[in-house]
Amino acid sequence: MLMNTRLIPANPDYQTAIAMIPLEFRGNDKVLLAHKTYLATVNSKVDEMDATEVAKHNEITTLHQNQLIAAMAQTLDILGVTPDTLKSDGYVSRGFVNREEMLIQAMKAWPRIAEAIEQSNSISLALWGDKLRVPAQDQPVPDNGP
């Protein structure tokens, strides 16, 4: 799962795979150290860095991710998986990337949408006041179940 999702760390399956490593590789000091190093790197505060530092941080994060995957592959006797091969070997379909980019754009828009709705509600209440409120007799009856 980690190999399949490594190029899109925001993918929930990627997060699950990273979280499972301490369980699946318990007792393997090399993998657990690589996991700890990766988490320490990825959890650094990027918002306090300038653009050059962010680019360097992203490069180091990818290196640590590749070292983690290579350590796991070595433990599982999977040949040919090294940080260098992982760096040069990766494929994500254009459709998948487009979908991820659209999801990110949508999530970034949510605060603006919520603010616009609140402004619209405020304007409507200011213009129409109590005329917009649903009279008590017209309120929906709560469904208390069977």
PDB file of C-alpha atoms in Angstrom:
ATOM      1  CA  MET A   1       0.000   0.000   0.000  1.00  0.00           C
ATOM      2  CA  LEU A   2       2.840   2.363   0.835  1.00  0.00           C
ATOM      3  CA  MET A   3       4.530   1.749  -2.526  1.00  0.00           C
ATOM      4  CA  ASN A   4       1.272   2.369  -4.356  1.00  0.00           C
ATOM      5  CA  THR A   5       0.473   5.640  -2.580  1.00  0.00           C
ATOM      6  CA  ARG A   6       3.931   7.094  -1.869  1.00  0.00           C
ATOM      7  CA  LEU A   7       3.621   9.827  -4.492  1.00  0.00           C
ATOM      8  CA  ILE A   8       0.397  11.185  -2.929  1.00  0.00           C
ATOM      9  CA  PRO A   9       1.001  11.356   0.855  1.00  0.00           C
ATOM     10  CA  ALA A  10      -2.404  13.016   1.399  1.00  0.00           C
ATOM     11  CA  ASN A  11      -4.038   9.748   0.322  1.00  0.00           C
ATOM     12  CA  PRO A  12      -5.769   8.095   3.320  1.00  0.00           C
ATOM     13  CA  ASP A  13      -4.268   4.731   2.349  1.00  0.00           C
ATOM     14  CA  TYR A  14      -0.804   6.277   2.603  1.00  0.00           C
ATOM     15  CA  GLN A  15      -1.583   7.511   6.104  1.00  0.00           C
ATOM     16  CA  THR A  16      -2.816   4.042   7.080  1.00  0.00           C
ATOM     17  CA  ALA A  17       0.311   2.396   5.685  1.00  0.00           C
ATOM     18  CA  ILE A  18       2.602   4.769   7.601  1.00  0.00           C
ATOM     19  CA  ALA A  19       0.629   4.205  10.810  1.00  0.00           C
ATOM     20  CA  MET A  20       0.878   0.409  10.464  1.00  0.00           C
ATOM     21  CA  ILE A  21       4.673   0.274  10.120  1.00  0.00           C
ATOM     22  CA  PRO A  22       5.431   0.055  13.870  1.00  0.00           C
ATOM     23  CA  LEU A  23       3.048  -2.901  14.135  1.00  0.00           C
ATOM     24  CA  GLU A  24       4.134  -4.739  11.013  1.00  0.00           C
ATOM     25  CA  PHE A  25       7.865  -4.207  11.587  1.00  0.00           C
ATOM     26  CA  ARG A  26       7.988  -4.343  15.389  1.00  0.00           C
ATOM     27  CA  GLY A  27      11.380  -5.475  16.554  1.00  0.00           C
ATOM     28  CA  ASN A  28      13.113  -4.318  13.366  1.00  0.00           C
ATOM     29  CA  ASP A  29      15.321  -1.492  14.574  1.00  0.00           C
ATOM     30  CA  LYS A  30      16.397  -0.402  11.086  1.00  0.00           C
ATOM     31  CA  VAL A  31      12.825   0.069   9.838  1.00  0.00           C
ATOM     32  CA  LEU A  32      11.619   1.621  13.094  1.00  0.00           C
ATOM     33  CA  LEU A  33      14.500   4.131  13.097  1.00  0.00           C
ATOM     34  CA  ALA A  34      13.776   5.030   9.448  1.00  0.00           C
ATOM     35  CA  HIS A  35      10.074   5.424  10.366  1.00  0.00           C
ATOM     36  CA  LYS A  36      10.918   7.681  13.321  1.00  0.00           C
ATOM     37  CA  THR A  37      13.266   9.771  11.169  1.00  0.00           C
ATOM     38  CA  TYR A  38      10.643  10.139   8.438  1.00  0.00           C
ATOM     39  CA  LEU A  39       7.949  11.202  10.915  1.00  0.00           C
ATOM     40  CA  ALA A  40      10.261  13.726  12.564  1.00  0.00           C
ATOM     41  CA  THR A  41      11.031  15.239   9.171  1.00  0.00           C
ATOM     42  CA  VAL A  42       7.479  15.283   7.841  1.00  0.00           C
ATOM     43  CA  ASN A  43       6.150  16.825  11.063  1.00  0.00           C
ATOM     44  CA  SER A  44       8.493  19.832  10.924  1.00  0.00           C
ATOM     45  CA  LYS A  45       6.803  23.233  10.766  1.00  0.00           C
ATOM     46  CA  VAL A  46       7.056  24.224   7.113  1.00  0.00           C
ATOM     47  CA  ASP A  47       5.007  27.426   7.498  1.00  0.00           C
ATOM     48  CA  GLU A  48       7.920  29.058   9.326  1.00  0.00           C
ATOM     49  CA  MET A  49      10.317  28.424   6.409  1.00  0.00           C
ATOM     50  CA  ASP A  50      11.060  30.494   3.326  1.00  0.00           C
ATOM     51  CA  ALA A  51      10.627  29.031  -0.177  1.00  0.00           C
ATOM     52  CA  THR A  52      14.213  27.775  -0.391  1.00  0.00           C
ATOM     53  CA  GLU A  53      13.970  26.046   2.977  1.00  0.00           C
ATOM     54  CA  VAL A  54      10.614  24.495   2.014  1.00  0.00           C
ATOM     55  CA  ALA A  55      12.115  23.090  -1.202  1.00  0.00           C
ATOM     56  CA  LYS A  56      15.068  21.622   0.745  1.00  0.00           C
ATOM     57  CA  HIS A  57      12.673  20.234   3.382  1.00  0.00           C
ATOM     58  CA  ASN A  58      10.571  18.543   0.672  1.00  0.00           C
ATOM     59  CA  GLU A  59      13.711  17.002  -0.808  1.00  0.00           C
ATOM     60  CA  ILE A  60      14.812  15.667   2.601  1.00  0.00           C
ATOM     61  CA  THR A  61      11.296  14.384   3.317  1.00  0.00           C
ATOM     62  CA  THR A  62      11.283  12.439   0.036  1.00  0.00           C
ATOM     63  CA  LEU A  63      14.757  11.055   0.812  1.00  0.00           C
ATOM     64  CA  HIS A  64      13.636   9.888   4.266  1.00  0.00           C
ATOM     65  CA  GLN A  65      10.477   8.368   2.799  1.00  0.00           C
ATOM     66  CA  ASN A  66      12.541   6.495   0.213  1.00  0.00           C
ATOM     67  CA  GLN A  67      14.982   5.309   2.895  1.00  0.00           C
ATOM     68  CA  LEU A  68      12.045   4.012   4.934  1.00  0.00           C
ATOM     69  CA  ILE A  69      10.552   2.108   2.004  1.00  0.00           C
ATOM     70  CA  ALA A  70      13.986   0.715   1.064  1.00  0.00           C
ATOM     71  CA  ALA A  71      14.543  -0.492   4.648  1.00  0.00           C
ATOM     72  CA  MET A  72      11.157  -2.213   4.585  1.00  0.00           C
ATOM     73  CA  ALA A  73      11.922  -3.812   1.193  1.00  0.00           C
ATOM     74  CA  GLN A  74      15.296  -5.035   2.424  1.00  0.00           C
ATOM     75  CA  THR A  75      13.663  -6.592   5.490  1.00  0.00           C
ATOM     76  CA  LEU A  76      11.168  -8.363   3.213  1.00  0.00           C
ATOM     77  CA  ASP A  77      13.970  -9.525   0.849  1.00  0.00           C
ATOM     78  CA  ILE A  78      12.588  -7.502  -2.065  1.00  0.00           C
ATOM     79  CA  LEU A  79      15.504  -6.814  -4.372  1.00  0.00           C
ATOM     80  CA  GLY A  80      16.064  -3.637  -6.363  1.00  0.00           C
ATOM     81  CA  VAL A  81      14.190  -1.252  -4.083  1.00  0.00           C
ATOM     82  CA  THR A  82      16.662   1.418  -3.017  1.00  0.00           C
ATOM     83  CA  PRO A  83      16.313   5.129  -2.285  1.00  0.00           C
ATOM     84  CA  ASP A  84      17.797   5.804  -5.739  1.00  0.00           C
ATOM     85  CA  THR A  85      15.404   3.507  -7.624  1.00  0.00           C
ATOM     86  CA  LEU A  86      12.467   4.956  -5.721  1.00  0.00           C
ATOM     87  CA  LYS A  87      13.604   8.471  -6.570  1.00  0.00           C
ATOM     88  CA  SER A  88      13.647   7.750 -10.288  1.00  0.00           C
ATOM     89  CA  ASP A  89      10.759   5.281 -10.453  1.00  0.00           C
ATOM     90  CA  GLY A  90       7.245   6.547  -9.965  1.00  0.00           C
ATOM     91  CA  TYR A  91       4.009   6.766 -11.839  1.00  0.00           C
ATOM     92  CA  VAL A  92       0.744   8.459 -11.040  1.00  0.00           C
ATOM     93  CA  SER A  93      -1.922   8.717 -13.719  1.00  0.00           C
ATOM     94  CA  ARG A  94      -2.803  12.190 -14.931  1.00  0.00           C
ATOM     95  CA  GLY A  95      -6.451  11.551 -14.010  1.00  0.00           C
ATOM     96  CA  PHE A  96      -5.493  10.732 -10.423  1.00  0.00           C
ATOM     97  CA  VAL A  97      -3.350  13.870 -10.159  1.00  0.00           C
ATOM     98  CA  ASN A  98      -6.166  15.989 -11.646  1.00  0.00           C
ATOM     99  CA  ARG A  99      -8.626  14.547  -9.123  1.00  0.00           C
ATOM    100  CA  GLU A 100      -6.284  15.234  -6.201  1.00  0.00           C
ATOM    101  CA  GLU A 101      -5.678  18.810  -7.379  1.00  0.00           C
ATOM    102  CA  MET A 102      -9.443  19.400  -7.702  1.00  0.00           C
ATOM    103  CA  LEU A 103     -10.037  18.029  -4.193  1.00  0.00           C
ATOM    104  CA  ILE A 104      -7.368  20.348  -2.782  1.00  0.00           C
ATOM    105  CA  GLN A 105      -8.878  23.337  -4.607  1.00  0.00           C
ATOM    106  CA  ALA A 106     -12.323  22.423  -3.267  1.00  0.00           C
ATOM    107  CA  MET A 107     -11.051  22.145   0.306  1.00  0.00           C
ATOM    108  CA  LYS A 108      -9.321  25.518   0.001  1.00  0.00           C
ATOM    109  CA  ALA A 109     -12.615  27.038  -1.226  1.00  0.00           C
ATOM    110  CA  TRP A 110     -14.722  25.809   1.723  1.00  0.00           C
ATOM    111  CA  PRO A 111     -13.862  28.702   4.077  1.00  0.00           C
ATOM    112  CA  ARG A 112     -14.728  31.242   1.358  1.00  0.00           C
ATOM    113  CA  ILE A 113     -18.002  29.441   0.635  1.00  0.00           C
ATOM    114  CA  ALA A 114     -18.915  29.376   4.329  1.00  0.00           C
ATOM    115  CA  GLU A 115     -18.102  33.072   4.675  1.00  0.00           C
ATOM    116  CA  ALA A 116     -20.224  33.930   1.618  1.00  0.00           C
ATOM    117  CA  ILE A 117     -23.179  31.984   3.042  1.00  0.00           C
ATOM    118  CA  GLU A 118     -22.840  33.753   6.391  1.00  0.00           C
ATOM    119  CA  GLN A 119     -22.733  37.143   4.647  1.00  0.00           C
ATOM    120  CA  SER A 120     -25.773  36.228   2.563  1.00  0.00           C
ATOM    121  CA  ASN A 121     -27.664  35.166   5.689  1.00  0.00           C
ATOM    122  CA  SER A 122     -26.731  38.396   7.466  1.00  0.00           C
ATOM    123  CA  ILE A 123     -27.894  40.504   4.521  1.00  0.00           C
ATOM    124  CA  SER A 124     -31.142  38.550   4.236  1.00  0.00           C
ATOM    125  CA  LEU A 125     -31.861  38.909   7.951  1.00  0.00           C
ATOM    126  CA  ALA A 126     -31.074  42.630   7.819  1.00  0.00           C
ATOM    127  CA  LEU A 127     -33.437  43.114   4.860  1.00  0.00           C
ATOM    128  CA  TRP A 128     -36.250  40.776   5.820  1.00  0.00           C
ATOM    129  CA  GLY A 129     -35.809  40.212   9.548  1.00  0.00           C
ATOM    130  CA  ASP A 130     -38.533  38.113  11.142  1.00  0.00           C
ATOM    131  CA  LYS A 131     -40.225  37.499   7.788  1.00  0.00           C
ATOM    132  CA  LEU A 132     -37.499  34.903   7.119  1.00  0.00           C
ATOM    133  CA  ARG A 133     -38.073  32.999  10.321  1.00  0.00           C
ATOM    134  CA  VAL A 134     -40.242  29.902  10.055  1.00  0.00           C
ATOM    135  CA  PRO A 135     -43.323  30.220  12.318  1.00  0.00           C
ATOM    136  CA  ALA A 136     -43.478  27.667  15.146  1.00  0.00           C
ATOM    137  CA  GLN A 137     -46.503  25.893  13.636  1.00  0.00           C
ATOM    138  CA  ASP A 138     -44.527  25.344  10.404  1.00  0.00           C
ATOM    139  CA  GLN A 139     -41.419  23.912  12.092  1.00  0.00           C
ATOM    140  CA  PRO A 140     -40.632  20.329  11.106  1.00  0.00           C
ATOM    141  CA  VAL A 141     -41.713  17.731  13.636  1.00  0.00           C
ATOM    142  CA  PRO A 142     -38.698  15.870  15.073  1.00  0.00           C
ATOM    143  CA  ASP A 143     -38.544  12.180  14.246  1.00  0.00           C
ATOM    144  CA  ASN A 144     -38.202  10.370  17.555  1.00  0.00           C
ATOM    145  CA  GLY A 145     -37.824   7.014  15.893  1.00  0.00           C
ATOM    146  CA  PRO A 146     -40.085   3.940  16.127  1.00  0.00           C
TER     147      PRO A 146
END
